[in-house]
XYZ file of C-alpha atoms in Angstrom:
412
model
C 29.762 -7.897 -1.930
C 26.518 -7.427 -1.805
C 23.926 -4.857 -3.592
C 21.528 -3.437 -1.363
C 18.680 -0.447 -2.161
C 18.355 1.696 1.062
C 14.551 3.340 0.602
C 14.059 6.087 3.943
C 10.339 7.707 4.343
C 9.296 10.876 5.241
C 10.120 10.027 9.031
C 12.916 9.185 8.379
C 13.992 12.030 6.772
C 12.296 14.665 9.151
C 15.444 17.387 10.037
C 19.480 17.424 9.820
C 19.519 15.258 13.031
C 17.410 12.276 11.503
C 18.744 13.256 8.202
C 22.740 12.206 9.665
C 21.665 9.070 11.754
C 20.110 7.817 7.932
C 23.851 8.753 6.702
C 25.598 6.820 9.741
C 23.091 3.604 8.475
C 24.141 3.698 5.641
C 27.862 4.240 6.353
C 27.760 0.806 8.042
C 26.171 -0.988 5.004
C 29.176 0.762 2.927
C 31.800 -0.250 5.686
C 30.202 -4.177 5.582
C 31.409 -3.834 1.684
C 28.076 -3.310 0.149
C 27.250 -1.443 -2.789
C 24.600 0.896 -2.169
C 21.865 3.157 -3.287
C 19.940 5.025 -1.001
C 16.211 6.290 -2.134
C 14.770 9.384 -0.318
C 11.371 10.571 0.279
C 10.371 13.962 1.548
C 10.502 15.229 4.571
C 7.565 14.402 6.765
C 4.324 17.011 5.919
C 6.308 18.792 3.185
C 4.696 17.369 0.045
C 1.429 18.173 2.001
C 2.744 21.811 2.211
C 3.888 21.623 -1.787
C 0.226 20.667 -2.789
C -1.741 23.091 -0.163
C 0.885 25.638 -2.407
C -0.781 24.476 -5.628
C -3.969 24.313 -4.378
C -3.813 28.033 -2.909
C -2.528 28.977 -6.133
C -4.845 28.158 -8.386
C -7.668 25.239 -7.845
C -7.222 24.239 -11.756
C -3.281 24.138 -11.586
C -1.646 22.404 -14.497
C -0.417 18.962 -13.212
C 2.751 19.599 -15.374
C 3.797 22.308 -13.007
C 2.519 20.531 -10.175
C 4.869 17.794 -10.649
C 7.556 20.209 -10.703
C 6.744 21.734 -7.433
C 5.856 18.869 -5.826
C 8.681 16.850 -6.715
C 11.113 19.551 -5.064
C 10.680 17.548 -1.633
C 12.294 14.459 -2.879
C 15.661 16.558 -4.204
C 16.179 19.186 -1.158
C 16.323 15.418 0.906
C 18.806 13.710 -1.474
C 20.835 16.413 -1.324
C 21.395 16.785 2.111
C 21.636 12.864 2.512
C 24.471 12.999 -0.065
C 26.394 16.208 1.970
C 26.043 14.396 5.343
C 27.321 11.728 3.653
C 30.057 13.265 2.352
C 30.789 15.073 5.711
C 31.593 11.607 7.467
C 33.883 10.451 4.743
C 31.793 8.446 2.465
C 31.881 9.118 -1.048
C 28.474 10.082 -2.310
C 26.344 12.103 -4.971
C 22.616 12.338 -5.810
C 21.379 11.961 -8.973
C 17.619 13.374 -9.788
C 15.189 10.548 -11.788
C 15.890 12.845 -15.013
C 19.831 12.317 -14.542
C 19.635 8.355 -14.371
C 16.862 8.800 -16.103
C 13.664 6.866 -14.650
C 11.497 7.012 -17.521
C 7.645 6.937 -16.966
C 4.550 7.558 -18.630
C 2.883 11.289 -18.964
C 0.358 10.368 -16.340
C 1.757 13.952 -14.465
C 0.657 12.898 -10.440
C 0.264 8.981 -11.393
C 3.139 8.178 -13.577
C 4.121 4.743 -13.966
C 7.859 3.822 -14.371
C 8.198 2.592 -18.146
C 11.890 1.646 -17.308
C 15.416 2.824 -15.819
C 18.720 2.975 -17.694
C 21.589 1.775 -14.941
C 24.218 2.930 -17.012
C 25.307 5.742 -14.697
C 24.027 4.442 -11.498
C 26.626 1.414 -12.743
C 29.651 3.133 -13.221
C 28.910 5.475 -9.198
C 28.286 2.095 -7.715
C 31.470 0.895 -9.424
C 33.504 4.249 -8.416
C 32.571 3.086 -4.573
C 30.241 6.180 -4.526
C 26.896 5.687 -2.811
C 24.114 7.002 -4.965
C 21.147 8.798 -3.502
C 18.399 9.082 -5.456
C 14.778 10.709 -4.923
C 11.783 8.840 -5.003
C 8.424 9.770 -6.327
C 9.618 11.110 -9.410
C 10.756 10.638 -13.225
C 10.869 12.185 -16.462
C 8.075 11.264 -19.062
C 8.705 12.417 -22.590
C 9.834 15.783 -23.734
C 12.090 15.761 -20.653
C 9.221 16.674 -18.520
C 9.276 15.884 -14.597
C 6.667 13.451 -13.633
C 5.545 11.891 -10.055
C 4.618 8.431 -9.320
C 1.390 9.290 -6.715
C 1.413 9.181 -3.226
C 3.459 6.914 -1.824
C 5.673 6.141 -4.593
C 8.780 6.724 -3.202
C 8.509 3.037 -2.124
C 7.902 1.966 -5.387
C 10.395 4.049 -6.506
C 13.188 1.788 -4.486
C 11.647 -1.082 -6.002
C 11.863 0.097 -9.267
C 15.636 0.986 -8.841
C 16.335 -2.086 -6.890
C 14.681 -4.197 -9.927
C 16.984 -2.274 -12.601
C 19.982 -2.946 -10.646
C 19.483 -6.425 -10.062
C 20.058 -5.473 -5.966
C 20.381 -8.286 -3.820
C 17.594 -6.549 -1.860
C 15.676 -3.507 -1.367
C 15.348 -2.501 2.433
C 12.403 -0.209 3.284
C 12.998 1.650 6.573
C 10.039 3.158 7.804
C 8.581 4.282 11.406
C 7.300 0.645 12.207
C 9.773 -2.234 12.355
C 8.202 -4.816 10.847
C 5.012 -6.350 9.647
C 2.578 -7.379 12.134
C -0.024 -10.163 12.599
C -2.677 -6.923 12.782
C -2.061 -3.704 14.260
C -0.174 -3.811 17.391
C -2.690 -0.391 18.565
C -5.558 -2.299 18.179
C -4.059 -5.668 19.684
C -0.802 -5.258 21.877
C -0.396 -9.355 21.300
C 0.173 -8.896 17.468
C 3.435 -10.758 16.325
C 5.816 -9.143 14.473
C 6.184 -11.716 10.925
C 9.871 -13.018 10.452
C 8.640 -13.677 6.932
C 5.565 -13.228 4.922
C 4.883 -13.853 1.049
C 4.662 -11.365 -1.833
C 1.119 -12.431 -2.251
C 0.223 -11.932 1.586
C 1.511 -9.011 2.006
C 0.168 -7.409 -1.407
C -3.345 -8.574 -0.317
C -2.664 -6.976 3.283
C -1.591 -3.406 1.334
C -4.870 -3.469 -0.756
C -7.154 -4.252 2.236
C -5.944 -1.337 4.343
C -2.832 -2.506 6.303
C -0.801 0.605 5.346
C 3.094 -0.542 5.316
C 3.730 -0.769 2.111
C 2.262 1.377 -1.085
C 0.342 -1.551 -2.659
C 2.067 -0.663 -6.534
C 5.544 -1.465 -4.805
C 4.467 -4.849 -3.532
C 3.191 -5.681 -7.047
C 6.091 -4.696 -8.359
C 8.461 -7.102 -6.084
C 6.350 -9.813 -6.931
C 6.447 -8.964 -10.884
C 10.591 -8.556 -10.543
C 11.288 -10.819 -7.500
C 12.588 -8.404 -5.597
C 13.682 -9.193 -2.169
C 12.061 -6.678 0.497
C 12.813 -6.199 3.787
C 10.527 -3.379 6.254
C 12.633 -2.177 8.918
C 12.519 0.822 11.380
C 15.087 3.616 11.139
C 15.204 4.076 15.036
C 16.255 0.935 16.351
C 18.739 -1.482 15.219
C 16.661 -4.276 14.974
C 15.405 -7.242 12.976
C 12.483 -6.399 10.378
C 10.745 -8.278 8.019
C 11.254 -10.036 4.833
C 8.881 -10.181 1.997
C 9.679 -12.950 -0.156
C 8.813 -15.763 -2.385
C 6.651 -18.915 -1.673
C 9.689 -21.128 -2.252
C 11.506 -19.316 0.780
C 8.408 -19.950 3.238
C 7.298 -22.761 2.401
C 7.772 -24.452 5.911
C 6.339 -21.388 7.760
C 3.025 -21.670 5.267
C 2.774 -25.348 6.659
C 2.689 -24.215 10.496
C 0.477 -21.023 9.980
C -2.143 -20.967 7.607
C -3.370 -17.594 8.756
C -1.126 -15.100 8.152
C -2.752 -11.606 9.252
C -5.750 -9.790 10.032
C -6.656 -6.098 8.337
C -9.059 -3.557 8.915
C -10.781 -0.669 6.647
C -12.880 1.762 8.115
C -12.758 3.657 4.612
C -15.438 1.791 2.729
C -19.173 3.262 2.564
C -22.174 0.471 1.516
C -24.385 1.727 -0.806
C -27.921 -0.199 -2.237
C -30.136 -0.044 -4.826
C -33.628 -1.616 -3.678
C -35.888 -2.842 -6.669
C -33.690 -3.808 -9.558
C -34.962 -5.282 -12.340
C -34.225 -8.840 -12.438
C -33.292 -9.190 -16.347
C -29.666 -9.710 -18.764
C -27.816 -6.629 -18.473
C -29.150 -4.590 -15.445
C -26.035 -5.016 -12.850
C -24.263 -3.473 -15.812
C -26.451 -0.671 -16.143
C -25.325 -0.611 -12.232
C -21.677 -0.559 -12.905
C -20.721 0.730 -15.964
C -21.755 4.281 -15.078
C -18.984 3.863 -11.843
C -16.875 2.456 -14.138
C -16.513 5.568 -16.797
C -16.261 7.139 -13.716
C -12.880 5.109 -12.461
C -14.635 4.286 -9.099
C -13.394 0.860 -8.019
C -16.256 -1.066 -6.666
C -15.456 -3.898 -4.194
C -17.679 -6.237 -2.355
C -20.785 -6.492 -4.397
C -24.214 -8.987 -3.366
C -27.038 -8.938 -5.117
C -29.915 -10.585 -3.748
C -32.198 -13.350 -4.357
C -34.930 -11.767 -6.537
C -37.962 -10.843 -5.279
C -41.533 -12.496 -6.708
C -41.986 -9.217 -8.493
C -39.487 -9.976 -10.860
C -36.985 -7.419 -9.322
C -33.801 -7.791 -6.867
C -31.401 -5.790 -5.031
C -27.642 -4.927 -5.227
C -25.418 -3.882 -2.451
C -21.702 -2.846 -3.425
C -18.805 -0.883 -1.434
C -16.912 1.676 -3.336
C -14.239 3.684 -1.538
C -15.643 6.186 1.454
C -13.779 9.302 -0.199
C -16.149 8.602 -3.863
C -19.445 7.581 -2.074
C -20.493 11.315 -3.532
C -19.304 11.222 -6.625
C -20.811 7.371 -6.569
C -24.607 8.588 -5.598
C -24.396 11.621 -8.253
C -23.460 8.857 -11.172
C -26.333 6.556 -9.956
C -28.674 8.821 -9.379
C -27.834 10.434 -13.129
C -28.646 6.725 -14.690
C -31.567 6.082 -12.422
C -33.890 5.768 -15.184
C -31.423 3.148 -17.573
C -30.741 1.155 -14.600
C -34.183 1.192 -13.147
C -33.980 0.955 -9.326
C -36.280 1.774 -6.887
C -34.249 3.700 -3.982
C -30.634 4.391 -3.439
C -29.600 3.834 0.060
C -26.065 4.398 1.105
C -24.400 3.621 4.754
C -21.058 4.941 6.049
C -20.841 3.143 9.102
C -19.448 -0.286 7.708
C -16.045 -1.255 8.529
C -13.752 -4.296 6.300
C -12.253 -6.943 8.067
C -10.179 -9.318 5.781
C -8.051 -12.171 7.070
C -5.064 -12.962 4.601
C -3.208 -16.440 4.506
C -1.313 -18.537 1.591
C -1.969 -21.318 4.056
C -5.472 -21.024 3.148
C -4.887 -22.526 -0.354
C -4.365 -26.315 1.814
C -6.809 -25.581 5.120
C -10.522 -26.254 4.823
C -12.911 -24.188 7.214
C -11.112 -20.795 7.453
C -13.888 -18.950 6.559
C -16.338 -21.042 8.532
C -14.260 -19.825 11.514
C -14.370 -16.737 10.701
C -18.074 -16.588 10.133
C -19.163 -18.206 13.511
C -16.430 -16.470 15.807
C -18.255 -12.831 14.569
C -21.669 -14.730 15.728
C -20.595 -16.008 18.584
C -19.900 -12.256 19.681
C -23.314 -10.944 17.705
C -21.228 -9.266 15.165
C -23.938 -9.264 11.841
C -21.939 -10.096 8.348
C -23.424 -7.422 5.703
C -21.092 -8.492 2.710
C -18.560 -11.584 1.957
C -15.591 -11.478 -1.034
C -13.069 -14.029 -1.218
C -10.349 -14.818 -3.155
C -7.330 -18.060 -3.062
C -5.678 -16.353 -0.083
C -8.224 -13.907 1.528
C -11.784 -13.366 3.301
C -13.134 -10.448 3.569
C -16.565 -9.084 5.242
C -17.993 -5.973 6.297
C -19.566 -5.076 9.111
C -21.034 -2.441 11.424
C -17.663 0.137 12.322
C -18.374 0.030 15.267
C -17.578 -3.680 16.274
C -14.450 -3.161 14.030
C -11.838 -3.421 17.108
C -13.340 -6.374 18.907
C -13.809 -8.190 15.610
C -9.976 -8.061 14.662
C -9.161 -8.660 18.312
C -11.817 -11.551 18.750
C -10.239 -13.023 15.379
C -6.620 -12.361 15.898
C -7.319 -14.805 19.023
C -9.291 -17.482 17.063
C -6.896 -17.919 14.648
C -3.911 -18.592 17.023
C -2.247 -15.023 16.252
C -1.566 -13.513 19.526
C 1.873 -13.667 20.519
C 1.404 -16.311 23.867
C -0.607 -18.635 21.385
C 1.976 -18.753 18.980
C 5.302 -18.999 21.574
């Protein structure tokens, strides 16, 4: 007998008709002689509809209300999973994060799970009852409801499958697998049989969007087996896993995948002055302002005794980023502020990197050869990144995908 966390996404969810083929899934887990819990998200576009609610209501709502009504898209789905459940003769009940309880912080929109007490989820699983439980949200102190961001229904399952000490935590999604690089952008991508906690967490924080980045930390933190799968197809997905289960696999391939970003925006500050202290004058400002900065290059200075600094901060805060500079002009003392939305990301992610000299040389003269310019380089054990112009952003993942041996007749 195994324990297994069954986590279903908004897609997933989307009517009675989808709702039943989820309870039929996980019928056969229960018939295989599993133990099972089952962790819901929303249906598809209705925690949009919650928050355009809010928003039309008033612009200043409190976020301890909004929780509330937000969190209403998680429990209308458990229920129904638990009733269709019920109405093909599998013993089943859902439980809402206050009734387990998840406990979280107060952070009302961007809780973080402090910890969740099994003790009832024990004795269902136990009883032979399947518990369905909704993502996304918790209770903080005072008994308040509290939701984990965007996305968190993933980490959610995570979080659940950690407490329980499941054997795994399946993710079922509209995509059945991980892929070398998106399949739209290159119809050779590979689907990965495997692929490390590490690789796949840099993948989530470079744009590949699969996985909420928070729940792939969290595996790796707790170990926790994950598996992406689609809910449409019976078919093999793909694991997410230790080193020690790959190690063979990091041998044959030390490039794992390829992500894009087109949600970056460049900005520079021309005429720095080159002294102790003045890229912090740069950054602390963005930092008060909890704008993460990314790639950052500051150049070699100039004979006037100044230099410049380029950084990317996330597209959606280049305003709020130009307002803060341009407020500390005169303590940082910079020249002009020159921004750029037209850059693109392209990071290729690979344990196998950690053991293979030249990947980034590679990388460097296959975006030559095809007259792609390099504005920015960051790096890190298992990961190059560099941005470039958006609009070489296809061919460079394409041109890359085949350098590195990824496409799918390369690798057969």
């Amino acid at each position: 007998m195994a324990r297994i966390v069954m986590k279903f996404g908004g897609t997933s969810m989307a009517g009675v008709e989808r709702i039943r083929a989820v309870a039929e899934r996980v019928k056969r887990e229960v018939e295989a002689g599993n133990q099972v819990a089952v962790v819901v998200s929303a249906m598809a576009g209705e925690t949009d509809r919650l928050v355009s609610f809010c928003r039309e209501v008033s612009p200043l709502y409190d976020p301890r209300e909004y929780d509330v009504v937000v969190a209403s898209g998680e429990q209308v789905t458990s229920g129904l999973l638990a009733i269709s459940l019920q109405a093909i003769g599998v013993k089943a009940r859902s439980f809402m994060g206050w009734q387990l309880p998840i406990r979280t912080s107060d952070g009302h929109g961007s809780a973080r799970i402090a910890e969740i007490d099994t003790a009832t989820l024990d004795a269902a699983l136990g009883e032979g009852q399947v518990a369905v439980i909704p993502g996304f949200q918790g209770v903080a102190a005072g008994e308040r409801v509290t939701t984990l961001g965007r996305g968190g229904s993933d980490t959610s399952a995570v979080a659940v499958a950690a407490a329980m000490k499941a054997d795994r935590c399946d993710i079922y999604t509209d995509v059945d697998g991980v892929y070398t690089t998106d399949p739209r952008i290159v119809p050779r991508a590979r689907k990965l049989k495997k692929i490390t906690f590490e690789e796949m967490l840099e993948l989530a924080s470079v744009g590949a969007k699969v996985l909420q980045t928070r729940s792939v930390g969290l595996a790796m933190k707790e170990n926790v087996r994950l598996q992406v799968l689609t809910s449409f197809e019976d078919k093999p997905g793909t694991l997410i896993v230790g080193d020690d289960e790959i190690e063979e696999d990091m041998e044959r391939q030390f490039i794992t995948g390829i992500a894009h970003d087109k949600n970056e925006a460049k900005i520079t500050l021309t005429d720095v002055p080159d002294r102790p202290g003045a890229v912090a004058s740069i950054f602390a400002p963005l930092a008060d302002g909890n704008i993460n900065v990314d790639m950052i290059v500051q150049n070699i200075a100039h004979d006037t005794g100044s230099t410049d600094v380029t950084f990317t901060v996330p597209a959606a805060e280049l305003a709020r980023s130009l307002d803060l500079l341009e407020k500390a002009k005169d303590t940082i003392g910079y020249n002009r502020l020159v921004h750029d939305t037209n850059v693109a990301k392209i990071t290729i992610v690979g344990v196998g990197m950690r053991s293979h000299a030249g990947v980034a040389a590679k990388m460097f003269k296959t975006l030559g050869d095809r007259g792609i310019n390099i504005q920015a380089i960051t790096t890190s054990e298992i990961k190059v990144s560099v941005l470039i112009e958006e609009d070489y952003t296809e061919l460079a993942v394409r041109v890359l995908h085949t350098a590195y041996g990824l496409d799918a007749e390369a690798a057969a």
